[in-house]
mmCIF file with all atom_site columns, C-alpha atoms in Angstrom:
data_model
loop_
_atom_site.group_PDB
_atom_site.id
_atom_site.type_symbol
_atom_site.label_atom_id
_atom_site.label_alt_id
_atom_site.label_comp_id
_atom_site.label_asym_id
_atom_site.label_entity_id
_atom_site.label_seq_id
_atom_site.pdbx_PDB_ins_code
_atom_site.Cartn_x
_atom_site.Cartn_y
_atom_site.Cartn_z
_atom_site.occupancy
_atom_site.B_iso_or_equiv
_atom_site.pdbx_formal_charge
_atom_site.auth_seq_id
_atom_site.auth_comp_id
_atom_site.auth_asym_id
_atom_site.auth_atom_id
_atom_site.pdbx_PDB_model_num
ATOM 1   C CA . MET A 1 1   ? 0.000  0.000  0.000   1.00 49.00 ? 1   MET A CA 1
ATOM 2   C CA . ARG A 1 2   ? 2.785  2.365  0.873   1.00 52.00 ? 2   ARG A CA 1
ATOM 3   C CA . GLN A 1 3   ? 4.514  1.750  -2.477  1.00 51.00 ? 3   GLN A CA 1
ATOM 4   C CA . ARG A 1 4   ? 1.344  2.656  -4.371  1.00 51.00 ? 4   ARG A CA 1
ATOM 5   C CA . ALA A 1 5   ? 1.027  5.993  -2.559  1.00 48.00 ? 5   ALA A CA 1
ATOM 6   C CA . TRP A 1 6   ? 4.643  6.882  -3.366  1.00 47.00 ? 6   TRP A CA 1
ATOM 7   C CA . THR A 1 7   ? 4.145  5.976  -7.043  1.00 46.00 ? 7   THR A CA 1
ATOM 8   C CA . THR A 1 8   ? 1.050  8.176  -7.183  1.00 48.00 ? 8   THR A CA 1
ATOM 9   C CA . VAL A 1 9   ? 2.953  11.080 -5.642  1.00 45.00 ? 9   VAL A CA 1
ATOM 10  C CA . ARG A 1 10  ? 5.824  10.640 -8.145  1.00 50.00 ? 10  ARG A CA 1
ATOM 11  C CA . THR A 1 11  ? 3.382  10.478 -11.063 1.00 51.00 ? 11  THR A CA 1
ATOM 12  C CA . ALA A 1 12  ? 1.533  13.582 -9.900  1.00 48.00 ? 12  ALA A CA 1
ATOM 13  C CA . ARG A 1 13  ? 4.795  15.443 -9.310  1.00 52.00 ? 13  ARG A CA 1
ATOM 14  C CA . GLY A 1 14  ? 6.007  14.530 -12.814 1.00 55.00 ? 14  GLY A CA 1
ATOM 15  C CA . ALA A 1 15  ? 2.733  15.693 -14.369 1.00 51.00 ? 15  ALA A CA 1
ATOM 16  C CA . LEU A 1 16  ? 2.931  18.992 -12.493 1.00 47.00 ? 16  LEU A CA 1
ATOM 17  C CA . MET A 1 17  ? 6.523  19.494 -13.625 1.00 53.00 ? 17  MET A CA 1
ATOM 18  C CA . VAL A 1 18  ? 5.567  18.922 -17.273 1.00 53.00 ? 18  VAL A CA 1
ATOM 19  C CA . ALA A 1 19  ? 2.598  21.273 -16.924 1.00 53.00 ? 19  ALA A CA 1
ATOM 20  C CA . GLY A 1 20  ? 4.773  23.933 -15.287 1.00 54.00 ? 20  GLY A CA 1
ATOM 21  C CA . VAL A 1 21  ? 7.438  23.781 -17.989 1.00 51.00 ? 21  VAL A CA 1
ATOM 22  C CA . CYS A 1 22  ? 4.822  23.866 -20.736 1.00 53.00 ? 22  CYS A CA 1
ATOM 23  C CA . GLY A 1 23  ? 3.053  26.781 -19.061 1.00 51.00 ? 23  GLY A CA 1
ATOM 24  C CA . ALA A 1 24  ? 6.292  28.715 -18.663 1.00 48.00 ? 24  ALA A CA 1
ATOM 25  C CA . ALA A 1 25  ? 7.223  28.035 -22.267 1.00 48.00 ? 25  ALA A CA 1
ATOM 26  C CA . LEU A 1 26  ? 3.769  29.134 -23.402 1.00 44.00 ? 26  LEU A CA 1
ATOM 27  C CA . LEU A 1 27  ? 4.036  32.380 -21.436 1.00 42.00 ? 27  LEU A CA 1
ATOM 28  C CA . THR A 1 28  ? 7.468  32.948 -22.932 1.00 43.00 ? 28  THR A CA 1
ATOM 29  C CA . ALA A 1 29  ? 6.189  32.319 -26.438 1.00 45.00 ? 29  ALA A CA 1
ATOM 30  C CA . CYS A 1 30  ? 3.174  34.573 -25.937 1.00 43.00 ? 30  CYS A CA 1
ATOM 31  C CA . GLY A 1 31  ? 5.183  37.444 -24.511 1.00 43.00 ? 31  GLY A CA 1
ATOM 32  C CA . GLY A 1 32  ? 4.237  37.095 -20.880 1.00 42.00 ? 32  GLY A CA 1
ATOM 33  C CA . VAL A 1 33  ? 1.188  38.145 -18.937 1.00 41.00 ? 33  VAL A CA 1
ATOM 34  C CA . GLN A 1 34  ? -0.572 41.310 -20.008 1.00 41.00 ? 34  GLN A CA 1
ATOM 35  C CA . THR A 1 35  ? -2.072 43.552 -17.371 1.00 40.00 ? 35  THR A CA 1
ATOM 36  C CA . GLY A 1 36  ? -4.870 45.948 -18.030 1.00 42.00 ? 36  GLY A CA 1
ATOM 37  C CA . SER A 1 37  ? -6.942 46.277 -21.133 1.00 39.00 ? 37  SER A CA 1
ATOM 38  C CA . PRO A 1 38  ? -5.073 46.885 -24.386 1.00 40.00 ? 38  PRO A CA 1
ATOM 39  C CA . THR A 1 39  ? -7.852 49.161 -25.569 1.00 41.00 ? 39  THR A CA 1
ATOM 40  C CA . ALA A 1 40  ? -8.202 51.185 -22.384 1.00 41.00 ? 40  ALA A CA 1
ATOM 41  C CA . SER A 1 41  ? -7.172 54.770 -22.734 1.00 40.00 ? 41  SER A CA 1
ATOM 42  C CA . THR A 1 42  ? -7.003 57.790 -20.567 1.00 40.00 ? 42  THR A CA 1
ATOM 43  C CA . PRO A 1 43  ? -8.728 60.996 -21.555 1.00 47.00 ? 43  PRO A CA 1
ATOM 44  C CA . GLY A 1 44  ? -6.730 62.871 -24.148 1.00 47.00 ? 44  GLY A CA 1
ATOM 45  C CA . SER A 1 45  ? -4.726 59.849 -25.242 1.00 42.00 ? 45  SER A CA 1
ATOM 46  C CA . SER A 1 46  ? -5.319 57.340 -27.961 1.00 42.00 ? 46  SER A CA 1
ATOM 47  C CA . ALA A 1 47  ? -5.017 53.620 -27.519 1.00 40.00 ? 47  ALA A CA 1
ATOM 48  C CA . THR A 1 48  ? -2.521 52.063 -29.856 1.00 39.00 ? 48  THR A CA 1
ATOM 49  C CA . THR A 1 49  ? -1.018 48.656 -29.875 1.00 35.00 ? 49  THR A CA 1
ATOM 50  C CA . SER A 1 50  ? 2.105  47.635 -31.605 1.00 36.00 ? 50  SER A CA 1
ATOM 51  C CA . ALA A 1 51  ? 3.356  44.122 -31.931 1.00 35.00 ? 51  ALA A CA 1
ATOM 52  C CA . THR A 1 52  ? 6.925  43.269 -32.667 1.00 35.00 ? 52  THR A CA 1
ATOM 53  C CA . ALA A 1 53  ? 7.330  39.687 -33.665 1.00 35.00 ? 53  ALA A CA 1
ATOM 54  C CA . ALA A 1 54  ? 10.443 37.972 -32.454 1.00 38.00 ? 54  ALA A CA 1
ATOM 55  C CA . PRO A 1 55  ? 12.140 35.991 -35.166 1.00 40.00 ? 55  PRO A CA 1
ATOM 56  C CA . THR A 1 56  ? 11.529 32.307 -34.689 1.00 42.00 ? 56  THR A CA 1
ATOM 57  C CA . GLY A 1 57  ? 14.353 29.897 -35.195 1.00 46.00 ? 57  GLY A CA 1
ATOM 58  C CA . ALA A 1 58  ? 16.849 32.717 -35.554 1.00 48.00 ? 58  ALA A CA 1
ATOM 59  C CA . ALA A 1 59  ? 20.270 32.299 -34.023 1.00 51.00 ? 59  ALA A CA 1
ATOM 60  C CA . PRO A 1 60  ? 20.979 34.597 -31.093 1.00 53.00 ? 60  PRO A CA 1
ATOM 61  C CA . ALA A 1 61  ? 23.318 37.521 -31.624 1.00 61.00 ? 61  ALA A CA 1
ATOM 62  C CA . THR A 1 62  ? 25.840 35.992 -29.230 1.00 76.00 ? 62  THR A CA 1
ATOM 63  C CA . PRO A 1 63  ? 25.715 32.276 -28.473 1.00 83.00 ? 63  PRO A CA 1
ATOM 64  C CA . LEU A 1 64  ? 25.515 31.291 -24.830 1.00 85.00 ? 64  LEU A CA 1
ATOM 65  C CA . GLU A 1 65  ? 28.748 30.228 -23.253 1.00 88.00 ? 65  GLU A CA 1
ATOM 66  C CA . VAL A 1 66  ? 28.778 27.852 -20.329 1.00 89.00 ? 66  VAL A CA 1
ATOM 67  C CA . SER A 1 67  ? 31.641 26.764 -18.141 1.00 92.00 ? 67  SER A CA 1
ATOM 68  C CA . ASP A 1 68  ? 33.339 23.406 -18.499 1.00 93.00 ? 68  ASP A CA 1
ATOM 69  C CA . LYS A 1 69  ? 31.892 22.486 -15.109 1.00 95.00 ? 69  LYS A CA 1
ATOM 70  C CA . ALA A 1 70  ? 28.351 23.271 -16.310 1.00 94.00 ? 70  ALA A CA 1
ATOM 71  C CA . ALA A 1 71  ? 28.894 21.242 -19.490 1.00 94.00 ? 71  ALA A CA 1
ATOM 72  C CA . GLN A 1 72  ? 30.131 18.299 -17.431 1.00 96.00 ? 72  GLN A CA 1
ATOM 73  C CA . ASN A 1 73  ? 27.111 18.695 -15.141 1.00 96.00 ? 73  ASN A CA 1
ATOM 74  C CA . LEU A 1 74  ? 24.835 18.228 -18.167 1.00 96.00 ? 74  LEU A CA 1
ATOM 75  C CA . CYS A 1 75  ? 26.757 15.108 -19.161 1.00 97.00 ? 75  CYS A CA 1
ATOM 76  C CA . ASP A 1 76  ? 26.481 13.767 -15.621 1.00 97.00 ? 76  ASP A CA 1
ATOM 77  C CA . MET A 1 77  ? 22.719 14.337 -15.719 1.00 97.00 ? 77  MET A CA 1
ATOM 78  C CA . MET A 1 78  ? 22.276 12.687 -19.120 1.00 97.00 ? 78  MET A CA 1
ATOM 79  C CA . GLU A 1 79  ? 24.428 9.594  -18.727 1.00 97.00 ? 79  GLU A CA 1
ATOM 80  C CA . PRO A 1 80  ? 22.278 7.723  -16.187 1.00 97.00 ? 80  PRO A CA 1
ATOM 81  C CA . GLU A 1 81  ? 19.151 8.486  -18.246 1.00 97.00 ? 81  GLU A CA 1
ATOM 82  C CA . LEU A 1 82  ? 20.422 6.845  -21.451 1.00 97.00 ? 82  LEU A CA 1
ATOM 83  C CA . SER A 1 83  ? 19.112 3.390  -20.540 1.00 96.00 ? 83  SER A CA 1
ATOM 84  C CA . ASN A 1 84  ? 15.749 4.863  -19.522 1.00 95.00 ? 84  ASN A CA 1
ATOM 85  C CA . TRP A 1 85  ? 15.460 6.682  -22.860 1.00 96.00 ? 85  TRP A CA 1
ATOM 86  C CA . ARG A 1 86  ? 16.219 3.467  -24.731 1.00 96.00 ? 86  ARG A CA 1
ATOM 87  C CA . VAL A 1 87  ? 13.497 1.603  -22.828 1.00 96.00 ? 87  VAL A CA 1
ATOM 88  C CA . GLN A 1 88  ? 10.908 4.413  -22.809 1.00 94.00 ? 88  GLN A CA 1
ATOM 89  C CA . GLY A 1 89  ? 11.328 5.234  -26.477 1.00 95.00 ? 89  GLY A CA 1
ATOM 90  C CA . PRO A 1 90  ? 11.979 8.537  -28.185 1.00 95.00 ? 90  PRO A CA 1
ATOM 91  C CA . THR A 1 91  ? 8.637  10.215 -27.439 1.00 94.00 ? 91  THR A CA 1
ATOM 92  C CA . ILE A 1 92  ? 8.799  9.948  -23.656 1.00 94.00 ? 92  ILE A CA 1
ATOM 93  C CA . GLY A 1 93  ? 12.585 10.235 -23.677 1.00 95.00 ? 93  GLY A CA 1
ATOM 94  C CA . ARG A 1 94  ? 12.378 13.606 -25.448 1.00 95.00 ? 94  ARG A CA 1
ATOM 95  C CA . ILE A 1 95  ? 10.113 14.904 -22.703 1.00 95.00 ? 95  ILE A CA 1
ATOM 96  C CA . GLY A 1 96  ? 12.740 13.801 -20.191 1.00 95.00 ? 96  GLY A CA 1
ATOM 97  C CA . LEU A 1 97  ? 15.491 15.522 -22.182 1.00 96.00 ? 97  LEU A CA 1
ATOM 98  C CA . ASN A 1 98  ? 13.477 18.728 -22.356 1.00 95.00 ? 98  ASN A CA 1
ATOM 99  C CA . LEU A 1 99  ? 12.839 18.772 -18.615 1.00 94.00 ? 99  LEU A CA 1
ATOM 100 C CA . MET A 1 100 ? 16.469 17.927 -17.937 1.00 95.00 ? 100 MET A CA 1
ATOM 101 C CA . ALA A 1 101 ? 17.730 20.728 -20.192 1.00 95.00 ? 101 ALA A CA 1
ATOM 102 C CA . HIS A 1 102 ? 15.583 23.309 -18.415 1.00 94.00 ? 102 HIS A CA 1
ATOM 103 C CA . GLU A 1 103 ? 16.616 22.038 -14.978 1.00 95.00 ? 103 GLU A CA 1
ATOM 104 C CA . TRP A 1 104 ? 20.265 22.107 -16.057 1.00 95.00 ? 104 TRP A CA 1
ATOM 105 C CA . ALA A 1 105 ? 19.922 25.641 -17.389 1.00 94.00 ? 105 ALA A CA 1
ATOM 106 C CA . LEU A 1 106 ? 18.361 26.943 -14.200 1.00 93.00 ? 106 LEU A CA 1
ATOM 107 C CA . THR A 1 107 ? 20.869 25.262 -11.887 1.00 93.00 ? 107 THR A CA 1
ATOM 108 C CA . ASN A 1 108 ? 23.820 26.525 -13.938 1.00 92.00 ? 108 ASN A CA 1
ATOM 109 C CA . GLY A 1 109 ? 22.875 30.188 -14.231 1.00 89.00 ? 109 GLY A CA 1
ATOM 110 C CA . VAL A 1 110 ? 21.243 30.063 -17.651 1.00 87.00 ? 110 VAL A CA 1
ATOM 111 C CA . GLY A 1 111 ? 17.641 31.198 -17.579 1.00 86.00 ? 111 GLY A CA 1
ATOM 112 C CA . ASN A 1 112 ? 14.906 29.427 -19.498 1.00 86.00 ? 112 ASN A CA 1
ATOM 113 C CA . GLN A 1 113 ? 14.497 32.468 -21.745 1.00 88.00 ? 113 GLN A CA 1
ATOM 114 C CA . GLN A 1 114 ? 18.186 32.310 -22.643 1.00 90.00 ? 114 GLN A CA 1
ATOM 115 C CA . LEU A 1 115 ? 18.038 28.548 -23.199 1.00 91.00 ? 115 LEU A CA 1
ATOM 116 C CA . LEU A 1 116 ? 15.048 28.888 -25.500 1.00 90.00 ? 116 LEU A CA 1
ATOM 117 C CA . GLY A 1 117 ? 16.923 31.590 -27.416 1.00 90.00 ? 117 GLY A CA 1
ATOM 118 C CA . ASP A 1 118 ? 19.937 29.308 -27.972 1.00 91.00 ? 118 ASP A CA 1
ATOM 119 C CA . THR A 1 119 ? 18.977 25.655 -27.657 1.00 92.00 ? 119 THR A CA 1
ATOM 120 C CA . ALA A 1 120 ? 22.136 24.689 -29.541 1.00 93.00 ? 120 ALA A CA 1
ATOM 121 C CA . VAL A 1 121 ? 24.072 25.348 -26.316 1.00 94.00 ? 121 VAL A CA 1
ATOM 122 C CA . VAL A 1 122 ? 23.027 21.829 -25.275 1.00 95.00 ? 122 VAL A CA 1
ATOM 123 C CA . ASP A 1 123 ? 24.754 20.370 -28.349 1.00 96.00 ? 123 ASP A CA 1
ATOM 124 C CA . ARG A 1 124 ? 27.850 22.556 -28.000 1.00 95.00 ? 124 ARG A CA 1
ATOM 125 C CA . SER A 1 125 ? 28.227 21.669 -24.327 1.00 94.00 ? 125 SER A CA 1
ATOM 126 C CA . THR A 1 126 ? 27.838 17.926 -24.774 1.00 96.00 ? 126 THR A CA 1
ATOM 127 C CA . SER A 1 127 ? 29.985 17.826 -27.929 1.00 95.00 ? 127 SER A CA 1
ATOM 128 C CA . ALA A 1 128 ? 32.865 19.294 -25.969 1.00 94.00 ? 128 ALA A CA 1
ATOM 129 C CA . ALA A 1 129 ? 32.403 17.514 -22.625 1.00 96.00 ? 129 ALA A CA 1
ATOM 130 C CA . CYS A 1 130 ? 31.023 14.081 -23.532 1.00 96.00 ? 130 CYS A CA 1
ATOM 131 C CA . PRO A 1 131 ? 30.674 13.326 -27.241 1.00 97.00 ? 131 PRO A CA 1
ATOM 132 C CA . ASP A 1 132 ? 30.005 9.633  -26.546 1.00 97.00 ? 132 ASP A CA 1
ATOM 133 C CA . VAL A 1 133 ? 27.069 10.389 -24.234 1.00 97.00 ? 133 VAL A CA 1
ATOM 134 C CA . ARG A 1 134 ? 25.722 12.871 -26.788 1.00 97.00 ? 134 ARG A CA 1
ATOM 135 C CA . THR A 1 135 ? 25.904 10.280 -29.571 1.00 97.00 ? 135 THR A CA 1
ATOM 136 C CA . GLN A 1 136 ? 24.112 7.675  -27.453 1.00 97.00 ? 136 GLN A CA 1
ATOM 137 C CA . ALA A 1 137 ? 21.415 10.208 -26.529 1.00 97.00 ? 137 ALA A CA 1
ATOM 138 C CA . LEU A 1 138 ? 20.881 11.144 -30.183 1.00 97.00 ? 138 LEU A CA 1
ATOM 139 C CA . GLU A 1 139 ? 20.467 7.469  -31.079 1.00 97.00 ? 139 GLU A CA 1
ATOM 140 C CA . ALA A 1 140 ? 18.130 6.704  -28.169 1.00 96.00 ? 140 ALA A CA 1
ATOM 141 C CA . LEU A 1 141 ? 15.961 9.771  -28.786 1.00 96.00 ? 141 LEU A CA 1
ATOM 142 C CA . GLU A 1 142 ? 16.130 9.527  -32.580 1.00 96.00 ? 142 GLU A CA 1
ATOM 143 C CA . LEU A 1 143 ? 17.110 13.184 -32.912 1.00 96.00 ? 143 LEU A CA 1
ATOM 144 C CA . PRO A 1 144 ? 19.406 14.859 -35.440 1.00 96.00 ? 144 PRO A CA 1
ATOM 145 C CA . GLU A 1 145 ? 20.645 17.152 -32.653 1.00 96.00 ? 145 GLU A CA 1
ATOM 146 C CA . LEU A 1 146 ? 19.829 17.551 -28.969 1.00 96.00 ? 146 LEU A CA 1
ATOM 147 C CA . ALA A 1 147 ? 18.594 21.098 -29.537 1.00 94.00 ? 147 ALA A CA 1
ATOM 148 C CA . ALA A 1 148 ? 15.667 19.615 -31.467 1.00 94.00 ? 148 ALA A CA 1
ATOM 149 C CA . GLY A 1 149 ? 14.502 17.976 -28.237 1.00 93.00 ? 149 GLY A CA 1
ATOM 150 C CA . VAL A 1 150 ? 14.417 21.211 -26.244 1.00 92.00 ? 150 VAL A CA 1
ATOM 151 C CA . LEU A 1 151 ? 10.949 22.772 -26.284 1.00 84.00 ? 151 LEU A CA 1
ATOM 152 C CA . THR A 1 152 ? 10.979 26.081 -28.113 1.00 60.00 ? 152 THR A CA 1
ATOM 153 C CA . LEU A 1 153 ? 7.264  26.733 -28.810 1.00 47.00 ? 153 LEU A CA 1
#
């Protein structure tokens, strides 16, 4: 009975984590939370809205640079998950990679916004620190590059 309760808690926690990451990514993609009415105006002023679309898929002006220690941290996080990704398959494994990349970014001083702006940092970091782990991850997740597995909405 006790095992079942723990499994339920882990499942619920995992679902909440996925929902939180997706919600944060959605807010990022939509430009954040808007306060007030976009058409509200004060007397004597006109209400105008202007939208500037951020280029999608464009490379950042300056690529993110992470320390060797941070790159090794990513490798250390990925290596034990390789067997899980092989067993779970690429669909579920990619979700795990995405969550792992965001956790890694936050714990190593790279914000989610920055990570989403330069998802290739995951490939650059693993290519330098652990090319063998990167290759195994690409095979297990059936990805051309790890950046393709990081949610960019």
